[in-house]
XYZ file of C-alpha atoms in Angstrom:
148
model
C 100.516 110.772 104.157
C 97.742 108.644 102.676
C 97.944 107.622 98.989
C 95.192 105.870 96.998
C 96.993 103.281 94.936
C 95.092 100.585 92.953
C 91.908 101.517 94.873
C 93.537 100.841 98.257
C 94.729 103.407 100.707
C 98.345 103.223 101.883
C 99.852 105.153 104.744
C 103.220 106.212 103.228
C 106.180 106.857 105.527
C 108.689 108.089 102.923
C 109.878 111.687 102.706
C 107.313 113.909 100.997
C 109.870 114.668 98.177
C 110.477 111.009 97.413
C 109.470 110.179 93.841
C 106.336 108.017 93.545
C 108.372 105.312 91.755
C 110.509 104.636 94.836
C 107.558 104.642 97.203
C 105.852 102.072 94.974
C 108.892 99.841 94.669
C 110.797 100.264 97.908
C 108.088 101.014 100.425
C 105.043 99.249 99.112
C 106.645 96.392 97.195
C 104.722 97.124 93.992
C 107.544 96.076 91.633
C 105.624 96.139 88.344
C 106.522 99.773 87.723
C 110.109 99.846 86.448
C 112.886 102.358 86.688
C 114.129 103.520 83.368
C 115.854 106.914 82.912
C 114.893 108.613 86.182
C 114.269 111.907 84.520
C 110.765 111.409 83.013
C 111.855 110.796 79.497
C 111.587 107.098 78.631
C 108.116 106.192 79.989
C 109.199 102.916 81.590
C 107.904 104.117 84.986
C 104.433 105.241 83.725
C 101.474 104.886 86.039
C 97.942 106.296 85.767
C 97.459 109.328 87.936
C 93.779 110.424 87.912
C 93.412 108.425 84.698
C 96.354 109.899 82.770
C 99.717 108.235 82.173
C 102.433 110.032 84.035
C 106.060 109.349 84.800
C 106.317 108.222 88.445
C 110.036 108.911 88.651
C 109.432 112.642 88.657
C 106.333 113.012 90.850
C 107.066 113.673 94.534
C 104.533 111.842 96.630
C 103.571 115.155 98.336
C 101.815 116.161 95.108
C 99.623 113.058 95.023
C 97.658 112.966 98.247
C 94.291 113.558 96.587
C 95.036 111.588 93.464
C 93.975 108.108 92.390
C 97.024 106.147 91.269
C 96.819 102.936 89.225
C 99.931 100.848 88.647
C 100.293 97.867 86.247
C 99.354 95.650 89.215
C 96.084 97.522 89.647
C 95.113 97.868 85.978
C 93.014 94.708 86.208
C 92.957 93.094 89.628
C 90.997 90.130 88.355
C 93.298 88.801 85.573
C 94.268 90.411 82.388
C 92.291 93.317 80.919
C 91.677 93.440 77.184
C 94.850 95.449 76.566
C 97.056 93.057 78.556
C 95.416 90.111 76.839
C 96.078 91.680 73.431
C 99.725 92.129 74.485
C 99.906 88.437 75.109
C 97.966 87.429 71.992
C 100.168 89.508 69.721
C 103.357 88.501 71.504
C 104.496 92.058 72.005
C 107.104 91.518 74.736
C 110.725 90.709 73.929
C 112.801 91.627 76.949
C 109.615 93.038 78.569
C 111.276 95.718 80.731
C 109.387 98.694 79.220
C 106.083 96.835 78.820
C 104.392 97.957 82.028
C 104.908 101.600 81.023
C 103.865 100.876 77.451
C 100.620 99.180 78.611
C 99.801 102.027 81.066
C 100.348 104.621 78.321
C 98.263 102.554 75.908
C 95.498 102.353 78.568
C 95.540 106.159 78.816
C 95.177 106.357 75.041
C 92.205 103.989 74.989
C 90.616 105.898 77.862
C 90.811 109.018 75.691
C 90.264 107.461 72.273
C 88.535 104.036 72.312
C 89.190 103.516 68.559
C 92.583 105.124 67.870
C 94.068 105.476 64.454
C 97.681 104.583 63.651
C 98.565 108.251 64.011
C 96.855 108.496 67.343
C 98.796 105.440 68.577
C 102.131 106.702 67.207
C 101.603 110.108 68.863
C 100.504 108.690 72.188
C 103.255 106.067 72.362
C 106.095 108.186 70.811
C 107.584 109.055 74.240
C 107.720 105.489 75.431
C 111.104 103.960 74.496
C 111.405 100.265 73.752
C 114.962 99.185 73.155
C 113.755 95.977 71.529
C 111.830 97.922 68.928
C 108.447 96.226 69.341
C 106.607 99.310 68.093
C 104.722 97.570 65.269
C 103.489 94.864 67.615
C 102.463 97.476 70.229
C 100.387 99.240 67.528
C 98.789 95.834 66.617
C 97.951 95.085 70.225
C 96.358 98.418 70.823
C 94.153 97.916 67.706
C 93.260 94.438 68.937
C 92.338 95.753 72.374
C 90.269 98.524 70.863
C 88.204 95.927 68.977
C 87.783 93.757 72.064
């Protein structure tokens, strides 16, 4: 099966029912997408599928043959994009484990709403869990990226 990931085609050998997360990490070596809960709740494993943030731990690869998948590695192949730069400038990360999923979800939000309000951000990011509690800095970084 051929998957389009980060604008590159990959011939995937895994079982068709394998969740995308494990194909990314174990078969393709794209380790930026992290395992969190494994049941699609925490958002740590978020990737963009056809432009929308989705949980890669619950998507069997068989459902993605005609989709365009973007991981944190493919978000900006030529350095940091404005959202990733804002994350650095604000100093959002503490342990950093959830940050790829947070950034992917924030990118989805900015794709939909280029100038989000605090309520827009809180709603969009509410299903991404950060055990370090960096939610205020995440909101600041999204606003900074929206200006940029």
